[in-house]
Amino acid sequence: MKKTEEAIKEIEELKKKARSKWSKGVFDYVFDFFESVKNREEYEHRTVSSINELKDWILNGTTGFTMYSYYGNALTANYSIAHRLCTSSELKRTREGERNPNSNENWLDVQARALMQAWEIIKKAYKD
């Protein structure tokens, strides 16, 4: 398993290829996760030892990314989530997060999807 710094360098290269607002927002969540992992590594004076431990550290006591989103571990304001993940036309359609993004989800659900994608990017970077 790679060290955190190696994974960050690999993901920074991937981020340069991100084109859509959604992809760029997902990478912002990736780097938010990395910040929390690095802080935990410094606090515990050790590096993460497995993928399962990495996920536990990222989830910070929650059981999944939906709970992580709903319990306020990521962005909490609809406006902030919308601005991180949406294009200007989507912001206009949702009145900058005042309206739900679609009929099946609210902003916290959308954020949970982005968080799951961010985790998949991190998991791949650590395993490669």
JSON list of C-alpha atoms in Angstrom, two decimals:
[
{"chain": "A", "resi": 1, "resn": "MET", "atom": "CA", "xyz": [0.00, 0.00, 0.00]},
{"chain": "A", "resi": 2, "resn": "LYS", "atom": "CA", "xyz": [1.26, 3.48, -0.87]},
{"chain": "A", "resi": 3, "resn": "LYS", "atom": "CA", "xyz": [1.98, 6.19, 1.61]},
{"chain": "A", "resi": 4, "resn": "THR", "atom": "CA", "xyz": [-0.30, 9.20, 1.77]},
{"chain": "A", "resi": 5, "resn": "GLU", "atom": "CA", "xyz": [2.19, 11.58, 0.15]},
{"chain": "A", "resi": 6, "resn": "GLU", "atom": "CA", "xyz": [2.67, 9.24, -2.83]},
{"chain": "A", "resi": 7, "resn": "ALA", "atom": "CA", "xyz": [-1.09, 8.89, -3.29]},
{"chain": "A", "resi": 8, "resn": "ILE", "atom": "CA", "xyz": [-1.54, 12.67, -3.10]},
{"chain": "A", "resi": 9, "resn": "LYS", "atom": "CA", "xyz": [1.04, 13.23, -5.85]},
{"chain": "A", "resi": 10, "resn": "GLU", "atom": "CA", "xyz": [-0.68, 10.68, -8.08]},
{"chain": "A", "resi": 11, "resn": "ILE", "atom": "CA", "xyz": [-4.09, 12.23, -7.50]},
{"chain": "A", "resi": 12, "resn": "GLU", "atom": "CA", "xyz": [-2.79, 15.76, -8.12]},
{"chain": "A", "resi": 13, "resn": "GLU", "atom": "CA", "xyz": [-1.81, 14.56, -11.60]},
{"chain": "A", "resi": 14, "resn": "LEU", "atom": "CA", "xyz": [-5.27, 13.10, -12.12]},
{"chain": "A", "resi": 15, "resn": "LYS", "atom": "CA", "xyz": [-6.93, 16.33, -10.99]},
{"chain": "A", "resi": 16, "resn": "LYS", "atom": "CA", "xyz": [-5.18, 18.22, -13.78]},
{"chain": "A", "resi": 17, "resn": "LYS", "atom": "CA", "xyz": [-7.19, 16.12, -16.24]},
{"chain": "A", "resi": 18, "resn": "ALA", "atom": "CA", "xyz": [-10.55, 16.85, -14.60]},
{"chain": "A", "resi": 19, "resn": "ARG", "atom": "CA", "xyz": [-12.69, 18.91, -16.93]},
{"chain": "A", "resi": 20, "resn": "SER", "atom": "CA", "xyz": [-16.24, 19.02, -15.59]},
{"chain": "A", "resi": 21, "resn": "LYS", "atom": "CA", "xyz": [-17.34, 21.02, -12.58]},
{"chain": "A", "resi": 22, "resn": "TRP", "atom": "CA", "xyz": [-18.54, 17.77, -10.99]},
{"chain": "A", "resi": 23, "resn": "SER", "atom": "CA", "xyz": [-15.13, 16.10, -11.41]},
{"chain": "A", "resi": 24, "resn": "LYS", "atom": "CA", "xyz": [-13.30, 19.11, -10.02]},
{"chain": "A", "resi": 25, "resn": "GLY", "atom": "CA", "xyz": [-15.67, 19.13, -7.05]},
{"chain": "A", "resi": 26, "resn": "VAL", "atom": "CA", "xyz": [-15.09, 15.44, -6.41]},
{"chain": "A", "resi": 27, "resn": "PHE", "atom": "CA", "xyz": [-11.34, 16.08, -6.37]},
{"chain": "A", "resi": 28, "resn": "ASP", "atom": "CA", "xyz": [-11.93, 18.87, -3.83]},
{"chain": "A", "resi": 29, "resn": "TYR", "atom": "CA", "xyz": [-13.53, 16.24, -1.59]},
{"chain": "A", "resi": 30, "resn": "VAL", "atom": "CA", "xyz": [-10.55, 13.94, -2.23]},
{"chain": "A", "resi": 31, "resn": "PHE", "atom": "CA", "xyz": [-8.19, 16.60, -0.93]},
{"chain": "A", "resi": 32, "resn": "ASP", "atom": "CA", "xyz": [-10.48, 17.31, 2.04]},
{"chain": "A", "resi": 33, "resn": "PHE", "atom": "CA", "xyz": [-10.21, 13.62, 2.90]},
{"chain": "A", "resi": 34, "resn": "PHE", "atom": "CA", "xyz": [-6.44, 13.70, 2.51]},
{"chain": "A", "resi": 35, "resn": "GLU", "atom": "CA", "xyz": [-6.20, 16.64, 4.85]},
{"chain": "A", "resi": 36, "resn": "SER", "atom": "CA", "xyz": [-8.06, 14.72, 7.55]},
{"chain": "A", "resi": 37, "resn": "VAL", "atom": "CA", "xyz": [-5.91, 11.61, 6.98]},
{"chain": "A", "resi": 38, "resn": "LYS", "atom": "CA", "xyz": [-2.68, 13.63, 7.19]},
{"chain": "A", "resi": 39, "resn": "ASN", "atom": "CA", "xyz": [-3.89, 15.27, 10.40]},
{"chain": "A", "resi": 40, "resn": "ARG", "atom": "CA", "xyz": [-4.68, 11.86, 11.88]},
{"chain": "A", "resi": 41, "resn": "GLU", "atom": "CA", "xyz": [-1.29, 10.48, 10.83]},
{"chain": "A", "resi": 42, "resn": "GLU", "atom": "CA", "xyz": [0.42, 13.40, 12.56]},
{"chain": "A", "resi": 43, "resn": "TYR", "atom": "CA", "xyz": [-1.71, 12.97, 15.66]},
{"chain": "A", "resi": 44, "resn": "GLU", "atom": "CA", "xyz": [-1.10, 9.22, 15.91]},
{"chain": "A", "resi": 45, "resn": "HIS", "atom": "CA", "xyz": [2.56, 9.44, 14.78]},
{"chain": "A", "resi": 46, "resn": "ARG", "atom": "CA", "xyz": [2.05, 6.68, 12.22]},
{"chain": "A", "resi": 47, "resn": "THR", "atom": "CA", "xyz": [0.76, 6.13, 8.72]},
{"chain": "A", "resi": 48, "resn": "VAL", "atom": "CA", "xyz": [-2.42, 4.36, 7.76]},
{"chain": "A", "resi": 49, "resn": "SER", "atom": "CA", "xyz": [-1.76, 0.62, 7.45]},
{"chain": "A", "resi": 50, "resn": "SER", "atom": "CA", "xyz": [-4.60, -0.74, 5.32]},
{"chain": "A", "resi": 51, "resn": "ILE", "atom": "CA", "xyz": [-7.41, 0.28, 3.00]},
{"chain": "A", "resi": 52, "resn": "ASN", "atom": "CA", "xyz": [-9.96, -0.61, 5.68]},
{"chain": "A", "resi": 53, "resn": "GLU", "atom": "CA", "xyz": [-8.20, 1.57, 8.22]},
{"chain": "A", "resi": 54, "resn": "LEU", "atom": "CA", "xyz": [-7.99, 4.38, 5.68]},
{"chain": "A", "resi": 55, "resn": "LYS", "atom": "CA", "xyz": [-11.74, 4.22, 5.09]},
{"chain": "A", "resi": 56, "resn": "ASP", "atom": "CA", "xyz": [-12.38, 4.19, 8.85]},
{"chain": "A", "resi": 57, "resn": "TRP", "atom": "CA", "xyz": [-10.20, 7.27, 9.28]},
{"chain": "A", "resi": 58, "resn": "ILE", "atom": "CA", "xyz": [-11.96, 9.06, 6.44]},
{"chain": "A", "resi": 59, "resn": "LEU", "atom": "CA", "xyz": [-15.45, 8.18, 7.67]},
{"chain": "A", "resi": 60, "resn": "ASN", "atom": "CA", "xyz": [-14.56, 9.56, 11.10]},
{"chain": "A", "resi": 61, "resn": "GLY", "atom": "CA", "xyz": [-16.95, 7.36, 13.08]},
{"chain": "A", "resi": 62, "resn": "THR", "atom": "CA", "xyz": [-19.80, 7.22, 10.57]},
{"chain": "A", "resi": 63, "resn": "THR", "atom": "CA", "xyz": [-20.87, 4.04, 8.79]},
{"chain": "A", "resi": 64, "resn": "GLY", "atom": "CA", "xyz": [-20.97, 5.37, 5.24]},
{"chain": "A", "resi": 65, "resn": "PHE", "atom": "CA", "xyz": [-20.74, 8.42, 3.04]},
{"chain": "A", "resi": 66, "resn": "THR", "atom": "CA", "xyz": [-24.44, 9.24, 3.26]},
{"chain": "A", "resi": 67, "resn": "MET", "atom": "CA", "xyz": [-24.17, 9.38, 7.04]},
{"chain": "A", "resi": 68, "resn": "TYR", "atom": "CA", "xyz": [-20.90, 11.31, 6.70]},
{"chain": "A", "resi": 69, "resn": "SER", "atom": "CA", "xyz": [-22.72, 13.89, 4.59]},
{"chain": "A", "resi": 70, "resn": "TYR", "atom": "CA", "xyz": [-25.83, 14.08, 6.77]},
{"chain": "A", "resi": 71, "resn": "TYR", "atom": "CA", "xyz": [-23.90, 14.29, 10.05]},
{"chain": "A", "resi": 72, "resn": "GLY", "atom": "CA", "xyz": [-22.08, 17.44, 8.97]},
{"chain": "A", "resi": 73, "resn": "ASN", "atom": "CA", "xyz": [-18.63, 15.99, 8.36]},
{"chain": "A", "resi": 74, "resn": "ALA", "atom": "CA", "xyz": [-18.47, 17.60, 4.92]},
{"chain": "A", "resi": 75, "resn": "LEU", "atom": "CA", "xyz": [-20.20, 20.71, 3.60]},
{"chain": "A", "resi": 76, "resn": "THR", "atom": "CA", "xyz": [-23.52, 21.40, 5.30]},
{"chain": "A", "resi": 77, "resn": "ALA", "atom": "CA", "xyz": [-25.09, 24.27, 3.37]},
{"chain": "A", "resi": 78, "resn": "ASN", "atom": "CA", "xyz": [-26.96, 23.58, 0.14]},
{"chain": "A", "resi": 79, "resn": "TYR", "atom": "CA", "xyz": [-25.38, 26.70, -1.35]},
{"chain": "A", "resi": 80, "resn": "SER", "atom": "CA", "xyz": [-21.85, 25.43, -0.64]},
{"chain": "A", "resi": 81, "resn": "ILE", "atom": "CA", "xyz": [-22.52, 21.96, -2.02]},
{"chain": "A", "resi": 82, "resn": "ALA", "atom": "CA", "xyz": [-24.13, 23.37, -5.16]},
{"chain": "A", "resi": 83, "resn": "HIS", "atom": "CA", "xyz": [-21.25, 25.76, -5.78]},
{"chain": "A", "resi": 84, "resn": "ARG", "atom": "CA", "xyz": [-18.71, 22.97, -5.40]},
{"chain": "A", "resi": 85, "resn": "LEU", "atom": "CA", "xyz": [-20.41, 20.53, -7.79]},
{"chain": "A", "resi": 86, "resn": "CYS", "atom": "CA", "xyz": [-22.57, 22.47, -10.26]},
{"chain": "A", "resi": 87, "resn": "THR", "atom": "CA", "xyz": [-22.05, 24.46, -13.41]},
{"chain": "A", "resi": 88, "resn": "SER", "atom": "CA", "xyz": [-23.38, 28.00, -13.66]},
{"chain": "A", "resi": 89, "resn": "SER", "atom": "CA", "xyz": [-26.46, 26.81, -15.59]},
{"chain": "A", "resi": 90, "resn": "GLU", "atom": "CA", "xyz": [-27.22, 24.22, -12.90]},
{"chain": "A", "resi": 91, "resn": "LEU", "atom": "CA", "xyz": [-26.79, 26.88, -10.22]},
{"chain": "A", "resi": 92, "resn": "LYS", "atom": "CA", "xyz": [-29.26, 29.08, -12.04]},
{"chain": "A", "resi": 93, "resn": "ARG", "atom": "CA", "xyz": [-31.79, 26.23, -12.40]},
{"chain": "A", "resi": 94, "resn": "THR", "atom": "CA", "xyz": [-31.56, 25.39, -8.68]},
{"chain": "A", "resi": 95, "resn": "ARG", "atom": "CA", "xyz": [-31.39, 29.03, -7.59]},
{"chain": "A", "resi": 96, "resn": "GLU", "atom": "CA", "xyz": [-27.90, 28.49, -6.21]},
{"chain": "A", "resi": 97, "resn": "GLY", "atom": "CA", "xyz": [-28.96, 25.51, -4.11]},
{"chain": "A", "resi": 98, "resn": "GLU", "atom": "CA", "xyz": [-32.32, 26.79, -2.87]},
{"chain": "A", "resi": 99, "resn": "ARG", "atom": "CA", "xyz": [-34.12, 24.13, -4.92]},
{"chain": "A", "resi": 100, "resn": "ASN", "atom": "CA", "xyz": [-33.33, 20.44, -4.80]},
{"chain": "A", "resi": 101, "resn": "PRO", "atom": "CA", "xyz": [-31.00, 19.32, -7.58]},
{"chain": "A", "resi": 102, "resn": "ASN", "atom": "CA", "xyz": [-33.53, 16.78, -8.91]},
{"chain": "A", "resi": 103, "resn": "SER", "atom": "CA", "xyz": [-36.76, 15.07, -7.90]},
{"chain": "A", "resi": 104, "resn": "ASN", "atom": "CA", "xyz": [-35.01, 12.10, -6.26]},
{"chain": "A", "resi": 105, "resn": "GLU", "atom": "CA", "xyz": [-32.28, 13.75, -4.19]},
{"chain": "A", "resi": 106, "resn": "ASN", "atom": "CA", "xyz": [-31.51, 16.66, -1.95]},
{"chain": "A", "resi": 107, "resn": "TRP", "atom": "CA", "xyz": [-28.11, 18.34, -1.78]},
{"chain": "A", "resi": 108, "resn": "LEU", "atom": "CA", "xyz": [-26.81, 16.11, 0.99]},
{"chain": "A", "resi": 109, "resn": "ASP", "atom": "CA", "xyz": [-27.59, 13.04, -1.14]},
{"chain": "A", "resi": 110, "resn": "VAL", "atom": "CA", "xyz": [-25.76, 14.58, -4.09]},
{"chain": "A", "resi": 111, "resn": "GLN", "atom": "CA", "xyz": [-22.81, 15.32, -1.84]},
{"chain": "A", "resi": 112, "resn": "ALA", "atom": "CA", "xyz": [-22.85, 11.71, -0.59]},
{"chain": "A", "resi": 113, "resn": "ARG", "atom": "CA", "xyz": [-22.55, 10.50, -4.21]},
{"chain": "A", "resi": 114, "resn": "ALA", "atom": "CA", "xyz": [-19.59, 12.82, -4.76]},
{"chain": "A", "resi": 115, "resn": "LEU", "atom": "CA", "xyz": [-17.99, 11.61, -1.52]},
{"chain": "A", "resi": 116, "resn": "MET", "atom": "CA", "xyz": [-18.35, 7.99, -2.66]},
{"chain": "A", "resi": 117, "resn": "GLN", "atom": "CA", "xyz": [-16.66, 8.86, -5.95]},
{"chain": "A", "resi": 118, "resn": "ALA", "atom": "CA", "xyz": [-13.89, 10.64, -4.05]},
{"chain": "A", "resi": 119, "resn": "TRP", "atom": "CA", "xyz": [-13.37, 7.52, -1.94]},
{"chain": "A", "resi": 120, "resn": "GLU", "atom": "CA", "xyz": [-13.08, 5.37, -5.08]},
{"chain": "A", "resi": 121, "resn": "ILE", "atom": "CA", "xyz": [-10.36, 7.69, -6.42]},
{"chain": "A", "resi": 122, "resn": "ILE", "atom": "CA", "xyz": [-8.46, 7.49, -3.15]},
{"chain": "A", "resi": 123, "resn": "LYS", "atom": "CA", "xyz": [-8.84, 3.73, -2.89]},
{"chain": "A", "resi": 124, "resn": "LYS", "atom": "CA", "xyz": [-7.47, 3.24, -6.39]},
{"chain": "A", "resi": 125, "resn": "ALA", "atom": "CA", "xyz": [-4.52, 5.57, -5.72]},
{"chain": "A", "resi": 126, "resn": "TYR", "atom": "CA", "xyz": [-3.55, 3.72, -2.55]},
{"chain": "A", "resi": 127, "resn": "LYS", "atom": "CA", "xyz": [-3.83, 0.28, -4.15]},
{"chain": "A", "resi": 128, "resn": "ASP", "atom": "CA", "xyz": [-1.90, 1.02, -7.35]}
]
